[in-house]
CSV table of C-alpha atoms in Angstrom, one decimal:
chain,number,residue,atom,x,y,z
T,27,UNK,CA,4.7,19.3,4.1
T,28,UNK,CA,7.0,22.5,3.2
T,29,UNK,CA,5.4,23.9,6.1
T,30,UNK,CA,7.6,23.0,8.5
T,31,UNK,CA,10.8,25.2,6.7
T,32,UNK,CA,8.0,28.7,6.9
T,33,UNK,CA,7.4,28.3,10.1
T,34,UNK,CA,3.2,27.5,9.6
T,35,UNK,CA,2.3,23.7,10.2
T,36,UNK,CA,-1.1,22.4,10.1
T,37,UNK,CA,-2.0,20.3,13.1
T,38,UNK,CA,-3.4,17.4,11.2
T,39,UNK,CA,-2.1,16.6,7.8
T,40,UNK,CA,-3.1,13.3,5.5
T,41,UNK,CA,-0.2,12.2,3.3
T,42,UNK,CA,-1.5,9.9,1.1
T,43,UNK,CA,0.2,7.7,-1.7
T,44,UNK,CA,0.1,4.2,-2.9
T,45,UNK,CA,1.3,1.0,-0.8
T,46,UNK,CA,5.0,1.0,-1.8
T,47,UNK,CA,5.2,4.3,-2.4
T,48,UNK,CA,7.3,7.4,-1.8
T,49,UNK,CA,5.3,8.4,1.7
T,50,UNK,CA,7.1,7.0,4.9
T,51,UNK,CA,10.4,8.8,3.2
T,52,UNK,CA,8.5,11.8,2.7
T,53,UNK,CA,7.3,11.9,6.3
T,54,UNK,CA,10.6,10.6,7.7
T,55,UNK,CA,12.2,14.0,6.4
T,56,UNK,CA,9.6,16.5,7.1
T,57,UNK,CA,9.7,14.9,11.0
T,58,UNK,CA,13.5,15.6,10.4
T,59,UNK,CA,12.7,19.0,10.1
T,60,UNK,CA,10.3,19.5,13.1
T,61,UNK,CA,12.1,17.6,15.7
T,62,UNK,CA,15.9,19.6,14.8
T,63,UNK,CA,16.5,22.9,16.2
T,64,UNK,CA,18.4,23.4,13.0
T,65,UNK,CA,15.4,22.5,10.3
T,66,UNK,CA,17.0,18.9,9.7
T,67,UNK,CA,20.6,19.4,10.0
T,68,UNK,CA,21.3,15.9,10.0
T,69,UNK,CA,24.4,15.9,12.5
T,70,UNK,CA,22.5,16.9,16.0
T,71,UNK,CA,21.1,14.5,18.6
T,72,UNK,CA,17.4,15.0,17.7
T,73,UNK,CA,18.0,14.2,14.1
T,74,UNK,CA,20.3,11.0,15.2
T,75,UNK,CA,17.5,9.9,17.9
T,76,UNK,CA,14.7,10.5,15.2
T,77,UNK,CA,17.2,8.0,12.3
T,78,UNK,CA,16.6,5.5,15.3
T,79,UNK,CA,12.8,5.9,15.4
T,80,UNK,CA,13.9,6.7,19.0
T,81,UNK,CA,13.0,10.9,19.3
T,82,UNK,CA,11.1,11.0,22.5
T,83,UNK,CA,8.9,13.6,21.0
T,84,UNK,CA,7.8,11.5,18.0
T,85,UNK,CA,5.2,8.6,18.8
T,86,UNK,CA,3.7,5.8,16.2
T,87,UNK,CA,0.7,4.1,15.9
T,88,UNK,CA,0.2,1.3,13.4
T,89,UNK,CA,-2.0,-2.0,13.0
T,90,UNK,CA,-1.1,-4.9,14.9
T,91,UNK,CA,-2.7,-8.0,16.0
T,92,UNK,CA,-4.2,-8.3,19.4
T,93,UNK,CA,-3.6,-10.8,21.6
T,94,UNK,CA,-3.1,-11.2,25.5
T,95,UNK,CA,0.4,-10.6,25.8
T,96,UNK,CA,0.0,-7.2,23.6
T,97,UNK,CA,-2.8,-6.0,24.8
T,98,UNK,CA,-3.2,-4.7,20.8
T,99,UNK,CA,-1.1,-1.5,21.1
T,100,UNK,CA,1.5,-0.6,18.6
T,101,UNK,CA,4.2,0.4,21.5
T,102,UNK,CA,4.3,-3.7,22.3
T,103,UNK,CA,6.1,-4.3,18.5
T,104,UNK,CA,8.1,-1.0,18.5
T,105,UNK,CA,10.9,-2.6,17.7
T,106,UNK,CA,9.5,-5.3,15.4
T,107,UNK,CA,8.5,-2.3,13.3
T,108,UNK,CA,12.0,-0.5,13.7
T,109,UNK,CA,13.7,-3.2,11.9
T,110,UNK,CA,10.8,-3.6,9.4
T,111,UNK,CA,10.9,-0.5,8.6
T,112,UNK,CA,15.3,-0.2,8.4
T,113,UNK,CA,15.0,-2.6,5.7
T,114,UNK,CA,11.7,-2.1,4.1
T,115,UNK,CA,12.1,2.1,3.0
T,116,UNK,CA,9.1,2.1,1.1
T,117,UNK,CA,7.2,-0.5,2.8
T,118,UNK,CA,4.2,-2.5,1.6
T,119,UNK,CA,1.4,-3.7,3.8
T,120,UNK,CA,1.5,-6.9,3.5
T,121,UNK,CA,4.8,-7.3,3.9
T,122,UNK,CA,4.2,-6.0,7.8
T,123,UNK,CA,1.4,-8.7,8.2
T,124,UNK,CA,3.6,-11.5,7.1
T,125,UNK,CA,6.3,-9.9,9.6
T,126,UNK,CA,3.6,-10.2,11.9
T,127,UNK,CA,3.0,-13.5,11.1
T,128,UNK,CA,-0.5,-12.2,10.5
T,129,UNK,CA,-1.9,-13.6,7.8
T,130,UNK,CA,-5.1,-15.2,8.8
T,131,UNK,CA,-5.6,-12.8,11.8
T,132,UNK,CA,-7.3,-9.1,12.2
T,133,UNK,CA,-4.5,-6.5,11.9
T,134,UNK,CA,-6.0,-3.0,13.0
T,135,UNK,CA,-5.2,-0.1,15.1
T,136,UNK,CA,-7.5,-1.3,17.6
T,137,UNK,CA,-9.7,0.3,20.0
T,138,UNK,CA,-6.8,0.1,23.0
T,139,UNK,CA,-5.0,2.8,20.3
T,140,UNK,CA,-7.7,5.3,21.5
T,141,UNK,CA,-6.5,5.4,25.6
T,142,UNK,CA,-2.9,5.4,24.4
T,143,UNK,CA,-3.0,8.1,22.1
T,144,UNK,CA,-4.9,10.4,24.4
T,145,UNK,CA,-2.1,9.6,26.8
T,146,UNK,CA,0.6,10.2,24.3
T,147,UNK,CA,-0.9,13.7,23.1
T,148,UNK,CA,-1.1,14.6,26.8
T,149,UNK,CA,2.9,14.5,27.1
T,150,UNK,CA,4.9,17.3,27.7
T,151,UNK,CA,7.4,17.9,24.7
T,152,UNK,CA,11.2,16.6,25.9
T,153,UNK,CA,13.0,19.6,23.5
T,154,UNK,CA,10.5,22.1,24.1
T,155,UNK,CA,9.9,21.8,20.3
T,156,UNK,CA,6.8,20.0,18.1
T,157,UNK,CA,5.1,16.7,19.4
T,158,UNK,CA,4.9,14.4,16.5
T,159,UNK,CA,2.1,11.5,16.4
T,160,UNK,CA,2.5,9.6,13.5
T,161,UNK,CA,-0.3,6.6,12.4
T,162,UNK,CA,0.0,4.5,9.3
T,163,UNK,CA,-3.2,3.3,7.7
T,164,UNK,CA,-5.7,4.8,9.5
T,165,UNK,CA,-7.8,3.2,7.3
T,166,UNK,CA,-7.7,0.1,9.7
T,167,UNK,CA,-8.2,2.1,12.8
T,168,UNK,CA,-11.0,0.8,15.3
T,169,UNK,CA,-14.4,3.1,15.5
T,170,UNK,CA,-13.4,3.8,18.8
T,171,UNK,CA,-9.8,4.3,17.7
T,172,UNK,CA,-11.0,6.8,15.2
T,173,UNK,CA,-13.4,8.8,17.3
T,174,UNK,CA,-10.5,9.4,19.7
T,175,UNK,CA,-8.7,10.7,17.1
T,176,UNK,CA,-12.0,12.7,15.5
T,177,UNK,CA,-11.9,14.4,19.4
T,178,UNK,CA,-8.2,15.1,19.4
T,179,UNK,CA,-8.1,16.3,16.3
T,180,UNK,CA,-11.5,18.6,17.3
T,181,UNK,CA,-9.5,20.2,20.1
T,182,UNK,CA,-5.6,20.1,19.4
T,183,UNK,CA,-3.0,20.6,21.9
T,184,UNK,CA,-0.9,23.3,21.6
T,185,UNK,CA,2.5,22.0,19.1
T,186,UNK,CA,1.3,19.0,18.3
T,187,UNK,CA,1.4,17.6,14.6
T,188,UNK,CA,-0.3,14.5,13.6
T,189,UNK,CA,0.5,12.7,10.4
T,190,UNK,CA,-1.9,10.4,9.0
T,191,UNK,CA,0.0,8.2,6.8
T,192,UNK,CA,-3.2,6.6,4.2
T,193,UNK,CA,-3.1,3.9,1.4
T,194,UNK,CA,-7.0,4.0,1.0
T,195,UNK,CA,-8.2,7.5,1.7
T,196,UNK,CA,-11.8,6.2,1.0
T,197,UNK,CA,-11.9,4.2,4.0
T,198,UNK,CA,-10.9,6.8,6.5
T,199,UNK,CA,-13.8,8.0,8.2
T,200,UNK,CA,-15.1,11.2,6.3
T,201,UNK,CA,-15.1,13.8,9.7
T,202,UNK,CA,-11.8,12.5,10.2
T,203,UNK,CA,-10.5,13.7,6.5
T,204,UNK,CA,-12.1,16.8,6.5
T,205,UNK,CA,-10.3,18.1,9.6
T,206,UNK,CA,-6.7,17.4,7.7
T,207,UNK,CA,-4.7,18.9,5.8
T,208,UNK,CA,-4.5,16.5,2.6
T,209,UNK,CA,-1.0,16.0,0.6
T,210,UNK,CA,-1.1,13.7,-2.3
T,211,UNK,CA,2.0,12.2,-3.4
T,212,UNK,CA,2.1,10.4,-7.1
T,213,UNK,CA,4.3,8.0,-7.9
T,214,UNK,CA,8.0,8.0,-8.6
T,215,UNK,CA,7.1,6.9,-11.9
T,216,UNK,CA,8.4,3.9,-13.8
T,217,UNK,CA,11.4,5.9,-15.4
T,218,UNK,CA,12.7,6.9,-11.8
T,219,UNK,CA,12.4,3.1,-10.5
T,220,UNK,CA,13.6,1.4,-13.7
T,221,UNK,CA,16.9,4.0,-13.1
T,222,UNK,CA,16.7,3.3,-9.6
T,223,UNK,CA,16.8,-0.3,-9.8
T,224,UNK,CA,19.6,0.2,-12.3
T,225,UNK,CA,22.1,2.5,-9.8
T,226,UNK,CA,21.1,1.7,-6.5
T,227,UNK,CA,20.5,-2.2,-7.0
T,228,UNK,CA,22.6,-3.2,-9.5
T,229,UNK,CA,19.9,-5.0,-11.4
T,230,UNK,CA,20.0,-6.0,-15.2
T,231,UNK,CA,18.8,-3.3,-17.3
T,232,UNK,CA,16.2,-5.8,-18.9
T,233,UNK,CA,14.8,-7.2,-15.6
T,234,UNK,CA,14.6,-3.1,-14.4
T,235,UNK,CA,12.7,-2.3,-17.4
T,236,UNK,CA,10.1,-5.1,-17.1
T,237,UNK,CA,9.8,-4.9,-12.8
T,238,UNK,CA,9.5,-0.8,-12.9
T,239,UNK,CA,6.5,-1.1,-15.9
T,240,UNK,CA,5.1,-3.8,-13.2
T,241,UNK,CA,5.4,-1.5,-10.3
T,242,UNK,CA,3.0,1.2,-11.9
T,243,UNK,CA,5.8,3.8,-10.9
T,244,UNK,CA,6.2,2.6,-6.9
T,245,UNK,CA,9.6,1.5,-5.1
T,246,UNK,CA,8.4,-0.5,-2.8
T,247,UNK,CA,6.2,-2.9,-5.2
T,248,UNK,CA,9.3,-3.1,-7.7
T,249,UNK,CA,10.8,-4.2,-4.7
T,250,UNK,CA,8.5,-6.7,-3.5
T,251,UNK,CA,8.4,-8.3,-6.4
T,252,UNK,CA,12.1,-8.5,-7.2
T,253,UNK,CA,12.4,-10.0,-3.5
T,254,UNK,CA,9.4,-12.7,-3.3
T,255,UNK,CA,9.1,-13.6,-7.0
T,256,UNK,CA,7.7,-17.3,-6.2
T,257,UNK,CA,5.2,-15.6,-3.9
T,258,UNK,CA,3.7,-13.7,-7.0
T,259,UNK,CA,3.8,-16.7,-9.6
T,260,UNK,CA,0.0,-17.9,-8.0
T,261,UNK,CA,-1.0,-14.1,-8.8
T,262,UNK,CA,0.5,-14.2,-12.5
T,263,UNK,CA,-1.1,-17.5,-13.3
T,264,UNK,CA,-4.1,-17.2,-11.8
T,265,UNK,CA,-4.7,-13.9,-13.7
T,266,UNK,CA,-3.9,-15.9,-17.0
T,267,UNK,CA,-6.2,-18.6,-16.3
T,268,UNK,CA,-8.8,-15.7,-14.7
T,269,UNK,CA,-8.3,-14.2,-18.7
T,270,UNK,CA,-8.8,-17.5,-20.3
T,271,UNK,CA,-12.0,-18.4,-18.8
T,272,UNK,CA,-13.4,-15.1,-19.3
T,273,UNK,CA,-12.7,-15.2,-23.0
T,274,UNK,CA,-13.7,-18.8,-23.6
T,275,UNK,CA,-16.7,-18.0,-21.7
T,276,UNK,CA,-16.1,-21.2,-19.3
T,277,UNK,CA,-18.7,-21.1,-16.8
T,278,UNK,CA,-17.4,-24.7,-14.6
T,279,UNK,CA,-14.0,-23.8,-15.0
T,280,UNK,CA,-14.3,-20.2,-13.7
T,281,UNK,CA,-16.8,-21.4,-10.9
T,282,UNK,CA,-13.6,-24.0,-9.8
T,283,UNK,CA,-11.2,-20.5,-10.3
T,284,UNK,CA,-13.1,-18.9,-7.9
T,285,UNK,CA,-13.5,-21.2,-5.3
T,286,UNK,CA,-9.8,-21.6,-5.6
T,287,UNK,CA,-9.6,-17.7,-5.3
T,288,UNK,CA,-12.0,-17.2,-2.5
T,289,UNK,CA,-10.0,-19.6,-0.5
T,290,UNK,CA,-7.2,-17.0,-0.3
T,291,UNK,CA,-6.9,-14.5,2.8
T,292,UNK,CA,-8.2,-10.8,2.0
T,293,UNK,CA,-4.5,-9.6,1.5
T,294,UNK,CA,-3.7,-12.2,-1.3
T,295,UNK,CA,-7.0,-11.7,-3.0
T,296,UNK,CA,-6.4,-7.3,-2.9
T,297,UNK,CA,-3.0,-8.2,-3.9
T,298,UNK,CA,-4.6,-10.5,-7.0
T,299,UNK,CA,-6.4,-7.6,-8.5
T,300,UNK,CA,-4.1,-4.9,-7.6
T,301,UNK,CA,-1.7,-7.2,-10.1
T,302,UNK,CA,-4.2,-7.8,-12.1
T,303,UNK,CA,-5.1,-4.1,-13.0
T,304,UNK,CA,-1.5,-3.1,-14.0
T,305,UNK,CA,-1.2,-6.2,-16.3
T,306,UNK,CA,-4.8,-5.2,-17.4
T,307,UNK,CA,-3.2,-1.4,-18.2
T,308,UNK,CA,-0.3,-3.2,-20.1
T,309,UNK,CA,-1.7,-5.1,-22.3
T,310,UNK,CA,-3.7,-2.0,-23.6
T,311,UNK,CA,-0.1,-0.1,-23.7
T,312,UNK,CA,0.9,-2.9,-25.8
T,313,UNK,CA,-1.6,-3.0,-28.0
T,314,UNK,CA,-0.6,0.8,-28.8
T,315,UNK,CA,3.0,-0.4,-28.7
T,316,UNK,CA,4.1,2.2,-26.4
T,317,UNK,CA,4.9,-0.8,-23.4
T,318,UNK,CA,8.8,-1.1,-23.0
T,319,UNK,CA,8.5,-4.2,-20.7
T,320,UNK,CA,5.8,-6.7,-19.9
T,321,UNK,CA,4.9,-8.1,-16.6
T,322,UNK,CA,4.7,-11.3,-17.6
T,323,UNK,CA,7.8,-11.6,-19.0
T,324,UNK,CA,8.7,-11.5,-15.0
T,325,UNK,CA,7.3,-15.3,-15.0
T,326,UNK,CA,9.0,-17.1,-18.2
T,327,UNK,CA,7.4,-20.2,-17.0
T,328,UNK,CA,3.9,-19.1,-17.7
T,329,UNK,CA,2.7,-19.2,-21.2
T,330,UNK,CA,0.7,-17.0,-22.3
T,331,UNK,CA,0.0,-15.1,-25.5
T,332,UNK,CA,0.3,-11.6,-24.8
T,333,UNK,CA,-0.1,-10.0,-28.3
T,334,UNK,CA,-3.4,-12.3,-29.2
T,335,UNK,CA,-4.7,-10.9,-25.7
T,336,UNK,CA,-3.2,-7.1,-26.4
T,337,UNK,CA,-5.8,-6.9,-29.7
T,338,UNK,CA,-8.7,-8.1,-27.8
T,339,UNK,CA,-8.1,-4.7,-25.9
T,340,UNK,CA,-9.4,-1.4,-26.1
T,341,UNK,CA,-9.7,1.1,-24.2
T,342,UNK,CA,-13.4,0.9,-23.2
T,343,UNK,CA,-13.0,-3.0,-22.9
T,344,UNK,CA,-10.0,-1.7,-19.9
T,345,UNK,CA,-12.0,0.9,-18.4
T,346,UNK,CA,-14.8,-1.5,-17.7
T,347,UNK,CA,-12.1,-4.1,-16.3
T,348,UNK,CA,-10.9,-2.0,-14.3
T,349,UNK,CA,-14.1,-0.6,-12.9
T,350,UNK,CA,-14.8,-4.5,-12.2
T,351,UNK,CA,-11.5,-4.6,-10.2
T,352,UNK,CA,-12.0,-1.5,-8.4
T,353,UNK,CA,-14.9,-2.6,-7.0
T,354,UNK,CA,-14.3,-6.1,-6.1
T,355,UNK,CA,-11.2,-4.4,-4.3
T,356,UNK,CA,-13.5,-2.5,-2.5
T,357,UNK,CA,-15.7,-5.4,-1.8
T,358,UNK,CA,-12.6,-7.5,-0.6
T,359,UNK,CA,-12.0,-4.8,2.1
T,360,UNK,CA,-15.6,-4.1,3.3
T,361,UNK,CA,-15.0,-8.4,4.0
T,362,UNK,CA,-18.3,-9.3,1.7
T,363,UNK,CA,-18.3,-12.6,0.8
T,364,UNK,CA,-15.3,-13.7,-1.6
T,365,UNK,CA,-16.9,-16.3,-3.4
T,366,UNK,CA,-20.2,-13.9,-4.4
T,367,UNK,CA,-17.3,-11.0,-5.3
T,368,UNK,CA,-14.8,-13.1,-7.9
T,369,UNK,CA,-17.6,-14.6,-9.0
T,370,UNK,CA,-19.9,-11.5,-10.3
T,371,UNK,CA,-15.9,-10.2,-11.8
T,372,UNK,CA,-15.7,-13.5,-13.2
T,373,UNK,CA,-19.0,-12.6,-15.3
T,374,UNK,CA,-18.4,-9.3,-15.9
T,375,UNK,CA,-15.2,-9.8,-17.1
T,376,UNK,CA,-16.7,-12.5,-19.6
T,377,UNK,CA,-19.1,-10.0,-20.6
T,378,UNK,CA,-16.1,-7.5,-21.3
T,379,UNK,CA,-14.7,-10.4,-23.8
């Protein structure tokens, strides 16, 4: 994304990070720079339009929910996405669907995205300068949303830049990754939030230490979980009890954990093992004693023995936990059946123990 200062920008480029991480701020700045005549001075109209989300030559696309008075098009909640976005910098997914009010419903660029954005590519720029399209997660775009975009990106129009904004680059459809220009950005890292959450939220050193180790290095989940704590005590304690089971080899009791489990919509079930890897990667730290704050600790009210756990650990015990993670995860988003996914987990991670 330097691009932009030499003068050479790629028409299509991928930014990809993790939910909650550094990437809307990233892009917000680099469409800074393409919109001001200056190269993002800050001061001018075009940079005080584009603070507003408001440039006339920048356009977004993002998942919504489709009903009859939307039609299913992202211009319809504009401003509902303004203000999510004003107070949510680093913004996590499901934070948008439960501002939706979408939690039980299909949230997806849908295929009424594909008209629009061929109509939006076919403006004439307002400053004379770059059109921008930007489109966060087009890992929930519509087939026929993405083979738009596979066609526009085939045949560009002249100063346009479109800006692909990904959480799950494995899901995008292959033709349309190849024809981007990818930019990975890592996390922050836990020092950086822990510091963060120090200057710029005022927190307790003690509660910064244990919420940035719990982030796994990303603003916007230390975030999350400093703002909806009681929201995340289900996730802590059913990852105890998940552990429990496992260990004692409790075949009832984990068949009862995962219909409880499998009763939760696909975001709190990603959610569940998302936290459930970086608790997994902690307890391995702390068995090596190089953790400096424990996600648990987050959720006093939970007992647990996290040192007995830490020395079941090693590391090949962790890689194959988190293999069994990673592909439930993916089997949570390809929408196979929840009960079939936890439970095959459940047994692998018994045969881990």
């Amino acid at each position: 994304m330097e691009h932009a200062s030499s003068g050479h920008i790629p028409h299509a480029q991928l930014i990809v990070s993790k939910n909650g991480g550094l990437a809307w701020p990233a892009v917000q700045r680099y469409i800074q720079m393409l919109v001001c005549a200056q190269g993002g001075c800050g001061t001018c109209d075009a940079c005080a339009q584009h603070r507003q989300m408001a440039h006339p030559d920048v356009h977004y696309i993002f998942p919504v929910v489709a009903s009859a008075s939307s039609g299913g098009t992202s211009d319809v909640f504009l401003p509902e996405f303004r203000n999510f976005l004003k107070f949510n910098k680093f913004p996590v997914v499901r934070n948008w669907i439960e501002a939706l009010d979408a939690a039980q419903k299909v949230v997806q660029i849908s295929v009424k995205e594909a008209k629009r954005m061929g109509d939006i590519l076919s403006l004439t720029s307002h400053s004379g300068r770059y059109k921008v399209l930007v489109i966060w997660l087009p890992e929930r775009m519509h087939d026929s949303a993405a083979n738009k975009l596979l066609k526009t990106l085939e045949e560009p129009e002249n100063k346009t830049v479109i800006l692909l904004i990904s959480h799950d680059e494995e899901s995008i459809l292959g033709t349309i990754r190849s024809r981007c220009q990818t930019l990975y950005l890592p996390p922050w890292g836990r020092n950086e939030v822990e510091r963060w959450l120090i200057d710029q939220r005022r927190m307790d050193p003690n509660q910064a230490k244990i919420l940035s180790s719990l982030s796994a290095g990303e603003p916007g989940i230390a975030l999350d979980f400093l703002e909806n704590r009681e929201r995340l005590i289900p996730l802590a304690e059913h990852f105890v009890e998940w552990l429990r089971l496992a260990f004692k080899k409790d075949l009832p009791g984990l068949q009862a954990w995962v219909d409880h489990v499998a009763a939760w919509n696909r975001e709190q079930q990603r959610d569940f093992l998302v936290f459930s890897g970086e608790v997994l990667s902690q307890l391995e730290r702390k068995r090596q004693n190089a953790l400096r704050g424990f996600a648990l600790d987050w959720f006093p009210e939970i007992a647990f023995n996290a040192d007995g756990f830490a020395k079941l650990m090693d590391h090949h015990k962790v890689l194959f936990m988190h293999q069994t993670l990673d592909d439930a995860y993916k089997d949570v988003g390809r929408n196979v059946n929840a009960r079939l996914v936890f439970f095959d987990a459940s047994l692998l991670l018994m045969k881990a123990f």
